[in-house]
Amino acid sequence: MAFGRYSFMHRRFWIICSVIAAGLGVLSVLGLSSLGMHEKGLRAERQQEFITVAEKVRFDVKKKLDTFLATEQSRAYTDYQYYYVPMADNQAAALVRSPLGGALSNGLAYGYFQLDSTSQIVNPYAVSPDRASSVVKDYVGNLERNLLPALGNGESLQVTRIEPSDPKEDSLSASSYPARTLSDYIPSIRGRGAITDRKANEPTPAVKTKALESETPGKAGQGKKVASKSKSDSSRRSRYPIDLEQTDKTIQVQNRSRGNFYMNEAYNVANSRQQQEQVMLDESDLLAQRMMPDMNSFEVGQVQREQFARQKEQILVPNEVQQAAVEFQGQMSDVDIPGLNDVVQVRIEPFTPITVADDNGDNGVFAGQVFLLRHVQIEDQHLLQGFRLDERELLRQVSDSTQQFLRRGMGFDISKAELPEAAYTAVLDFGFGEVVLNLLERQPDWIMARVTQIRNWFFAILAIVWLAVIVALATFWRNMYEQVQLSRKKDDFISAVSHELRTPLTSIRMYTEMLEKDWVKTDGKRKEYYSTMRQESERLTRLIENVLDFSRIQRGKKRYEFTMGNVNTCIDEVVEMMRPYADRAGFTLLTEFEEVGSFSFDRDAVVQIVINLLDNALKYAREADDKFILVRTCQQKDYVVIEVEDHGPGIARSQQKKIFDAFYRCGDESTRQATGTGLGLALVKRFAEAHHGFVEIVSAKPTGALFRVGLANHYGK
Ligand code: ADP
């Protein structure tokens, strides 16, 4: 039965183990896969951060460009002249210096210039090209070499003057002069089909120049490369249009009085013909030379800029020029020109980018020099005004914006091409060209490092959990095993007790019956039967005493009565009591008592110790050749030692510790010869402990068991 229960528990245990192991296994797999998902999530999040940075940069750069263009667009057309007469009520207003006169560089604009219908280059910083500084000369030379050919050498600017039939009638409206647009002056652009032809008077629509730049060799090649790359890894790169098309494209109309317009035109013509050469001091050239030693060095430091601005304020129009202006105005007032107070409309178109190849061969990030041009029409006069886009300043602004929005651990590189190590590439498409903004990961493997760290923690925790579960299951297994062993021992105990009870009871019943029926004829036999019945009753009593004592001890109810006495006397009485049993079994009981003196002990406990040890010796040494049992007492330091020695089979070393456990019996129940309950030695041990003593087993010579029970003798002394 115990075996059946054991195997059932065994099976149940393994089922529990399997369920727990399966659960833990599933948890481990789930944990690992969620780690993988976490890694993917981190990568996606980081990717999103890069995209957000690129978006913000695009927005910021676009805002800067729009603001810049809006400022440039709102400039009066006269700002592009060296001197001009501002629009004022007083017709004799003095000449003033152009606000753009101070420097070649102004934010994103570099080198303002104006082209009139004769392809004359007028600029606000050099009164005469001959007297200009080398920086200005270089720049103007660049315009002549590169820009003018692109614009058809200015030939297209030659327009036929269309006289209004009656200037007085039409002076209030500019619409009688056919409006032209910038594309009318740039045949090279129109020829490439980027700009569709429009009818006269139609407001300028958004001018597309993308086709123009894509035809530039370097750019076209790059464009193709980028396109093919984007197919393979579109999530890591994207285009961000910063198109000037999206900026305000309204055509401005400014009003001026005809007198003011004539005056400015006259000065402009005079200036371009270098008539005032002898009287004008080119103070801005001097400044330009001082401040701009190198044309390409646009990075004028902040201190220099401020210094420059201060000096600019001090520049006054030279007296000679003012004098000439007053004279000119006097001449004008002498001549009777009709309609001087009429309103003249100045039509200013929005800026349009145009990319022109650089003859230096150094095209920078764009395919060439980018110029922003606007068409200004004043009645039948057509002007092109504009400036070169300061590419390096633009890149600096892109760089500033990027710096501002970068997140932790990010870096960047601005170049023409996509870098292979870039975590995300934003192609800022300006319409006239592209800037490739490579966003970099400063520590490219930080996500992997973080995931590895979490993974290590995960494995460590997993290992601890597995260990804890294994330890718990092992403990559970051990407890279960012990429970099973205990229950097996109890089963054995019950069958042993039944057996132990049955044997003496059977013989008592048999002898009683014989005596009762008077079947025993002789007195000797009768006496023998009575003696046997007594002995069997005593055996029963001993058995029951053992069981009861063990039960009392287990429940903590066992009471000991320590009294002073001589232990040798007590033991001798027990030996004498057991002698008849020994005689019957063919044993000789010997005693060797040493004088141990009087000490305090529980008499019943000592009696039971000696009975149990003698009983065992009689039981287990039954087959021994040497049938002497020696009971000895001696004094050993703090202990009175009782020894019982037999010469039976003895006890194997491996069993020696276990025999003192309750219900433990050596060997197998089926093969066991001697009867017993497995409580005898357990009680001996408990009683010895109650006397603060010990029990041990020593192998006897040549064979046999020698039990030594020590009782502390210091009580009552
Ligand atoms: P039992 O009722 O079985 O005698 P005990 O607790 O007295 O129970 O003894 C435990 C076991 O120790 C016995 O089953 C027996 O195998 C072994 N044993 C005890 N005394 C001796 C001995 N003198 N010689 C051999 N074996 C012994």
Tab-separated table of C-alpha atoms in Angstrom, residues 347-687:
chain	number	residue	atom	x	y	z
A	347	ARG	CA	6.420	96.219	-60.510
A	348	ILE	CA	8.690	93.891	-58.561
A	349	GLU	CA	8.480	90.172	-59.165
A	350	PRO	CA	9.480	87.585	-56.601
A	351	PHE	CA	12.952	86.106	-56.565
A	352	THR	CA	13.749	83.124	-58.728
A	353	PRO	CA	16.811	80.937	-58.215
A	354	ILE	CA	19.127	80.216	-61.097
A	355	THR	CA	22.139	77.943	-60.921
A	356	VAL	CA	25.166	78.851	-62.960
A	357	ALA	CA	28.266	76.728	-63.340
A	358	ASP	CA	31.300	78.110	-61.560
A	359	ASP	CA	34.317	78.615	-63.796
A	360	ASN	CA	36.571	77.962	-60.799
A	361	GLY	CA	35.519	74.365	-61.024
A	362	ASP	CA	34.703	74.413	-57.353
A	363	ASN	CA	30.993	73.996	-57.270
A	364	GLY	CA	30.566	73.507	-53.534
A	365	VAL	CA	27.615	71.420	-52.462
A	366	PHE	CA	25.364	72.775	-55.156
A	367	ALA	CA	25.880	72.241	-58.849
A	368	GLY	CA	27.216	75.750	-59.264
A	369	GLN	CA	26.708	79.281	-58.060
A	370	VAL	CA	23.129	79.954	-57.089
A	371	PHE	CA	21.832	83.420	-57.884
A	372	LEU	CA	18.515	84.786	-56.835
A	373	LEU	CA	17.124	87.194	-59.379
A	374	ARG	CA	14.062	89.339	-59.518
A	375	HIS	CA	12.594	91.213	-62.377
A	376	VAL	CA	11.745	94.841	-61.829
A	377	GLN	CA	9.653	96.669	-64.364
A	378	ILE	CA	9.132	100.387	-64.264
A	379	GLU	CA	6.958	101.282	-67.180
A	380	ASP	CA	8.980	100.143	-70.157
A	381	GLN	CA	12.218	99.835	-68.267
A	382	HIS	CA	13.254	96.344	-67.275
A	383	LEU	CA	15.825	95.531	-64.630
A	384	LEU	CA	17.165	92.351	-63.155
A	385	GLN	CA	18.174	92.633	-59.538
A	386	GLY	CA	19.628	90.009	-57.333
A	387	PHE	CA	22.544	88.507	-55.484
A	388	ARG	CA	24.464	85.337	-55.145
A	389	LEU	CA	23.223	82.955	-52.470
A	390	ASP	CA	25.967	82.649	-49.901
A	391	GLU	CA	26.301	78.906	-49.947
A	392	ARG	CA	28.623	78.703	-46.976
A	393	GLU	CA	26.334	80.903	-44.913
A	394	LEU	CA	23.405	78.691	-45.906
A	395	LEU	CA	25.344	75.609	-44.824
A	396	ARG	CA	26.229	77.353	-41.583
A	397	GLN	CA	22.560	78.040	-40.937
A	398	VAL	CA	21.645	74.415	-41.715
A	399	SER	CA	24.419	73.384	-39.368
A	400	ASP	CA	23.142	75.755	-36.634
A	401	SER	CA	19.608	74.427	-36.963
A	402	THR	CA	20.796	70.836	-36.845
A	403	GLN	CA	22.934	71.561	-33.816
A	404	GLN	CA	19.920	73.049	-32.100
A	405	PHE	CA	17.640	70.049	-32.634
A	406	LEU	CA	20.065	67.153	-32.247
A	407	ARG	CA	19.162	64.666	-29.536
A	408	ARG	CA	21.514	62.957	-27.137
A	409	GLY	CA	24.175	60.795	-28.758
A	410	MET	CA	23.601	62.213	-32.241
A	411	GLY	CA	26.098	63.826	-34.569
A	412	PHE	CA	25.866	65.121	-38.103
A	413	ASP	CA	27.778	65.751	-41.254
A	414	ILE	CA	26.725	67.977	-44.099
A	415	SER	CA	28.012	66.991	-47.477
A	416	LYS	CA	27.144	66.315	-51.056
A	417	ALA	CA	26.673	62.596	-50.690
A	418	GLU	CA	25.139	60.112	-48.341
A	419	LEU	CA	27.599	58.601	-45.877
A	420	PRO	CA	27.423	54.835	-45.425
A	421	GLU	CA	27.720	55.169	-41.656
A	422	ALA	CA	24.816	57.643	-41.436
A	423	ALA	CA	21.951	56.443	-39.237
A	424	TYR	CA	19.564	58.667	-41.167
A	425	THR	CA	20.035	60.840	-44.203
A	426	ALA	CA	17.889	63.871	-44.841
A	427	VAL	CA	18.224	65.294	-48.332
A	428	LEU	CA	17.299	68.936	-48.005
A	429	ASP	CA	15.937	69.802	-51.402
A	430	PHE	CA	16.152	73.541	-51.959
A	431	GLY	CA	14.742	73.328	-55.434
A	432	PHE	CA	17.931	74.787	-56.897
A	433	GLY	CA	20.062	72.072	-55.319
A	434	GLU	CA	20.381	69.600	-52.524
A	435	VAL	CA	22.229	69.473	-49.244
A	436	VAL	CA	22.721	66.016	-47.810
A	437	LEU	CA	22.376	66.092	-44.049
A	438	ASN	CA	23.855	62.897	-42.628
A	439	LEU	CA	22.628	62.285	-39.089
A	440	LEU	CA	25.044	60.045	-37.247
A	441	GLU	CA	24.925	57.897	-34.194
A	442	ARG	CA	27.879	58.839	-31.952
A	443	GLN	CA	27.878	55.385	-30.417
A	444	PRO	CA	26.367	53.219	-33.120
A	445	ASP	CA	26.065	50.162	-30.913
A	446	TRP	CA	24.415	51.806	-27.892
A	447	ILE	CA	21.094	50.035	-28.516
A	448	MET	CA	22.862	46.692	-28.744
A	449	ALA	CA	24.794	47.504	-25.544
A	450	ARG	CA	21.604	48.413	-23.709
A	451	VAL	CA	19.793	45.314	-24.936
A	452	THR	CA	22.772	43.147	-23.978
A	453	GLN	CA	22.734	44.646	-20.506
A	454	ILE	CA	19.015	43.914	-20.093
A	455	ARG	CA	19.565	40.457	-21.571
A	456	ASN	CA	22.303	39.759	-19.015
A	457	TRP	CA	19.985	40.829	-16.226
A	458	PHE	CA	17.258	38.708	-17.700
A	459	PHE	CA	19.500	35.640	-17.832
A	460	ALA	CA	20.758	36.265	-14.298
A	461	ILE	CA	17.184	36.518	-12.965
A	462	LEU	CA	16.165	33.517	-15.014
A	463	ALA	CA	19.055	31.514	-13.584
A	464	ILE	CA	18.083	32.541	-10.038
A	465	VAL	CA	14.446	31.601	-10.667
A	466	TRP	CA	15.455	28.256	-12.139
A	467	LEU	CA	17.776	27.636	-9.199
A	468	ALA	CA	15.088	28.609	-6.684
A	469	VAL	CA	12.560	26.350	-8.388
A	470	ILE	CA	15.014	23.453	-8.486
A	471	VAL	CA	15.899	23.931	-4.808
A	472	ALA	CA	12.203	24.188	-3.902
A	473	LEU	CA	11.389	21.059	-5.870
A	474	ALA	CA	14.337	19.190	-4.354
A	475	THR	CA	13.210	20.190	-0.868
A	476	PHE	CA	9.681	19.208	-1.738
A	477	TRP	CA	10.976	15.899	-3.061
A	478	ARG	CA	12.998	15.308	0.064
A	479	ASN	CA	10.068	16.120	2.351
A	480	MET	CA	7.821	13.919	0.316
A	481	TYR	CA	10.369	11.129	0.449
A	482	GLU	CA	10.679	11.495	4.209
A	483	GLN	CA	6.916	11.494	4.575
A	484	VAL	CA	6.711	8.365	2.511
A	485	GLN	CA	9.478	6.739	4.535
A	486	LEU	CA	7.760	7.713	7.770
A	487	SER	CA	4.450	6.426	6.646
A	488	ARG	CA	6.133	3.226	5.533
A	489	LYS	CA	7.758	2.914	8.941
A	490	LYS	CA	4.427	3.490	10.633
A	491	ASP	CA	2.842	0.821	8.486
A	492	ASP	CA	5.649	-1.495	9.508
A	493	PHE	CA	5.168	-0.447	13.108
A	494	ILE	CA	1.478	-1.257	13.110
A	495	SER	CA	2.072	-4.690	11.636
A	496	ALA	CA	5.002	-5.235	14.045
A	497	VAL	CA	2.955	-4.206	17.086
A	498	SER	CA	0.090	-6.460	16.034
A	499	HIS	CA	2.536	-9.276	15.656
A	500	GLU	CA	4.232	-8.485	18.968
A	501	LEU	CA	0.883	-8.445	20.718
A	502	ARG	CA	-0.421	-11.577	19.105
A	503	THR	CA	2.500	-13.854	20.062
A	504	PRO	CA	2.393	-13.418	23.851
A	505	LEU	CA	-1.389	-13.237	23.867
A	506	THR	CA	-1.630	-16.543	21.973
A	507	SER	CA	0.669	-18.328	24.370
A	508	ILE	CA	-1.069	-16.816	27.431
A	509	ARG	CA	-4.462	-17.868	26.060
A	510	MET	CA	-3.175	-21.358	25.265
A	511	TYR	CA	-1.656	-21.926	28.747
A	512	THR	CA	-4.700	-20.435	30.486
A	513	GLU	CA	-6.950	-22.808	28.591
A	514	MET	CA	-4.785	-25.797	29.419
A	515	LEU	CA	-4.728	-24.883	33.085
A	516	GLU	CA	-8.435	-24.175	33.122
A	517	LYS	CA	-9.324	-27.529	31.601
A	518	ASP	CA	-6.941	-29.197	34.015
A	519	TRP	CA	-4.922	-30.762	31.262
A	520	VAL	CA	-1.667	-30.129	33.043
A	521	LYS	CA	-1.009	-33.034	35.260
A	522	THR	CA	2.262	-32.336	37.050
A	523	ASP	CA	3.007	-29.462	39.426
A	524	GLY	CA	6.320	-28.857	37.758
A	525	LYS	CA	4.648	-28.342	34.373
A	526	ARG	CA	1.985	-26.152	35.894
A	527	LYS	CA	4.640	-24.017	37.517
A	528	GLU	CA	6.474	-23.722	34.243
A	529	TYR	CA	3.301	-22.649	32.446
A	530	TYR	CA	2.561	-20.027	35.076
A	531	SER	CA	6.093	-18.734	34.754
A	532	THR	CA	5.781	-18.555	30.965
A	533	MET	CA	2.478	-16.707	31.252
A	534	ARG	CA	4.098	-14.228	33.616
A	535	GLN	CA	7.034	-13.719	31.300
A	536	GLU	CA	4.754	-13.220	28.309
A	537	SER	CA	2.665	-10.724	30.305
A	538	GLU	CA	5.848	-8.896	31.232
A	539	ARG	CA	6.860	-8.848	27.583
A	540	LEU	CA	3.472	-7.389	26.724
A	541	THR	CA	3.848	-4.850	29.455
A	542	ARG	CA	7.317	-3.878	28.182
A	543	LEU	CA	5.965	-3.522	24.684
A	544	ILE	CA	3.056	-1.410	25.799
A	545	GLU	CA	5.382	0.613	28.075
A	546	ASN	CA	7.611	1.355	25.098
A	547	VAL	CA	4.700	2.439	22.910
A	548	LEU	CA	3.164	4.562	25.640
A	549	ASP	CA	6.483	6.171	26.565
A	550	PHE	CA	7.211	6.994	22.953
A	551	SER	CA	3.752	8.480	22.562
A	552	ARG	CA	4.230	10.546	25.740
A	553	ILE	CA	7.610	11.793	24.555
A	554	GLN	CA	6.176	12.701	21.151
A	555	ARG	CA	3.392	14.688	22.777
A	556	GLY	CA	5.784	16.238	25.307
A	557	LYS	CA	3.925	14.616	28.169
A	558	LYS	CA	6.686	12.379	29.474
A	559	ARG	CA	7.605	13.195	33.077
A	560	TYR	CA	10.848	12.046	34.668
A	561	GLU	CA	11.370	11.548	38.369
A	562	PHE	CA	14.980	12.078	39.257
A	563	THR	CA	15.928	10.559	42.578
A	564	MET	CA	19.288	9.923	44.201
A	565	GLY	CA	20.311	6.334	44.198
A	566	ASN	CA	22.847	3.728	43.219
A	567	VAL	CA	22.485	2.875	39.565
A	568	ASN	CA	24.356	-0.443	39.963
A	569	THR	CA	21.636	-1.780	42.278
A	570	CYS	CA	18.943	-0.735	39.833
A	571	ILE	CA	20.718	-2.396	36.895
A	572	ASP	CA	21.408	-5.535	38.871
A	573	GLU	CA	17.689	-5.906	39.618
A	574	VAL	CA	16.905	-5.650	35.890
A	575	VAL	CA	19.600	-8.210	35.046
A	576	GLU	CA	18.153	-10.595	37.599
A	577	MET	CA	14.691	-10.036	36.202
A	578	MET	CA	15.896	-10.805	32.676
A	579	ARG	CA	18.044	-13.739	33.648
A	580	PRO	CA	15.245	-16.377	33.256
A	581	TYR	CA	14.664	-15.186	29.674
A	582	ALA	CA	18.362	-15.367	28.992
A	583	ASP	CA	18.554	-18.803	30.478
A	584	ARG	CA	15.690	-19.974	28.340
A	585	ALA	CA	17.433	-18.672	25.232
A	586	GLY	CA	20.716	-20.297	26.297
A	587	PHE	CA	22.487	-17.007	27.171
A	588	THR	CA	24.678	-16.257	30.124
A	589	LEU	CA	24.352	-12.773	31.623
A	590	LEU	CA	27.544	-11.379	33.141
A	591	THR	CA	27.870	-8.149	35.080
A	592	GLU	CA	30.880	-5.947	35.836
A	593	PHE	CA	29.899	-3.058	38.057
A	594	GLU	CA	32.395	-0.348	38.922
A	595	GLU	CA	31.722	1.847	41.934
A	596	VAL	CA	30.019	4.908	40.422
A	597	GLY	CA	28.579	6.467	43.523
A	598	SER	CA	25.162	7.853	44.119
A	599	PHE	CA	23.659	10.359	41.650
A	600	SER	CA	20.252	11.538	40.550
A	601	PHE	CA	18.507	9.542	37.828
A	602	ASP	CA	15.044	8.398	36.777
A	603	ARG	CA	14.769	4.836	37.877
A	604	ASP	CA	12.086	3.776	35.372
A	605	ALA	CA	14.084	5.243	32.496
A	606	VAL	CA	17.265	3.398	33.529
A	607	VAL	CA	15.290	0.161	33.935
A	608	GLN	CA	13.810	0.565	30.470
A	609	ILE	CA	17.204	1.402	28.946
A	610	VAL	CA	18.737	-1.792	30.304
A	611	ILE	CA	15.691	-3.945	29.446
A	612	ASN	CA	15.632	-2.650	25.841
A	613	LEU	CA	19.365	-3.218	25.352
A	614	LEU	CA	19.239	-6.717	26.904
A	615	ASP	CA	16.097	-7.554	24.960
A	616	ASN	CA	17.846	-6.574	21.696
A	617	ALA	CA	20.965	-8.570	22.600
A	618	LEU	CA	18.839	-11.641	23.318
A	619	LYS	CA	16.902	-11.165	20.083
A	620	TYR	CA	19.663	-10.410	17.627
A	621	ALA	CA	22.550	-12.506	19.002
A	622	ARG	CA	20.352	-15.594	19.173
A	623	GLU	CA	22.394	-17.404	16.541
A	624	ALA	CA	25.782	-16.371	17.949
A	625	ASP	CA	28.335	-18.974	19.020
A	626	ASP	CA	29.459	-16.892	21.936
A	627	LYS	CA	26.337	-16.573	24.054
A	628	PHE	CA	27.657	-14.276	26.748
A	629	ILE	CA	26.028	-10.928	27.351
A	630	LEU	CA	28.052	-8.551	29.455
A	631	VAL	CA	26.466	-5.700	31.399
A	632	ARG	CA	29.041	-3.233	32.638
A	633	THR	CA	28.979	0.110	34.439
A	634	CYS	CA	31.812	2.553	34.840
A	635	GLN	CA	32.574	6.156	35.684
A	636	GLN	CA	33.816	8.305	32.807
A	637	LYS	CA	34.466	11.966	33.667
A	638	ASP	CA	31.013	13.499	34.042
A	639	TYR	CA	29.121	10.419	32.994
A	640	VAL	CA	28.072	7.119	34.468
A	641	VAL	CA	28.347	4.743	31.516
A	642	ILE	CA	26.205	1.622	31.126
A	643	GLU	CA	27.494	-0.876	28.547
A	644	VAL	CA	25.711	-3.906	27.117
A	645	GLU	CA	27.859	-6.135	24.932
A	646	ASP	CA	26.857	-9.137	22.895
A	647	HIS	CA	28.666	-11.215	20.300
A	648	GLY	CA	25.954	-11.479	17.726
A	649	PRO	CA	26.108	-10.156	14.107
A	650	GLY	CA	26.597	-6.544	15.225
A	651	ILE	CA	25.380	-3.573	13.216
A	652	ALA	CA	26.775	-2.462	9.851
A	653	ARG	CA	28.520	0.910	9.991
A	654	SER	CA	26.109	2.386	7.461
A	655	GLN	CA	23.162	1.585	9.757
A	656	GLN	CA	24.722	2.688	13.016
A	657	LYS	CA	23.336	6.216	12.922
A	658	LYS	CA	19.885	5.272	11.734
A	659	ILE	CA	19.064	2.617	14.338
A	660	PHE	CA	18.320	5.335	16.900
A	661	ASP	CA	15.537	6.775	14.675
A	662	ALA	CA	12.000	5.900	15.705
A	663	PHE	CA	10.505	2.938	13.822
A	664	TYR	CA	13.790	2.197	12.136
A	665	ARG	CA	14.626	-1.470	11.833
A	666	CYS	CA	17.554	-2.935	9.990
A	667	GLY	CA	16.989	-5.163	7.004
A	668	ASP	CA	13.839	-5.983	5.117
A	669	GLU	CA	10.510	-6.708	6.762
A	670	SER	CA	10.025	-9.842	4.670
A	671	THR	CA	13.378	-11.410	5.563
A	672	ARG	CA	13.520	-10.220	9.158
A	673	GLN	CA	13.621	-12.957	11.757
A	674	ALA	CA	13.315	-11.103	15.000
A	675	THR	CA	10.129	-9.302	15.962
A	676	GLY	CA	10.206	-5.708	17.114
A	677	THR	CA	8.685	-2.275	16.769
A	678	GLY	CA	11.739	-0.137	16.030
A	679	LEU	CA	11.080	1.935	19.144
A	680	GLY	CA	13.552	0.316	21.585
A	681	LEU	CA	16.746	2.184	20.683
A	682	ALA	CA	14.826	5.403	19.912
A	683	LEU	CA	13.601	5.379	23.504
A	684	VAL	CA	17.087	4.564	24.826
A	685	LYS	CA	18.352	7.664	23.038
A	686	ARG	CA	15.508	9.889	24.344
A	687	PHE	CA	16.030	8.669	27.920
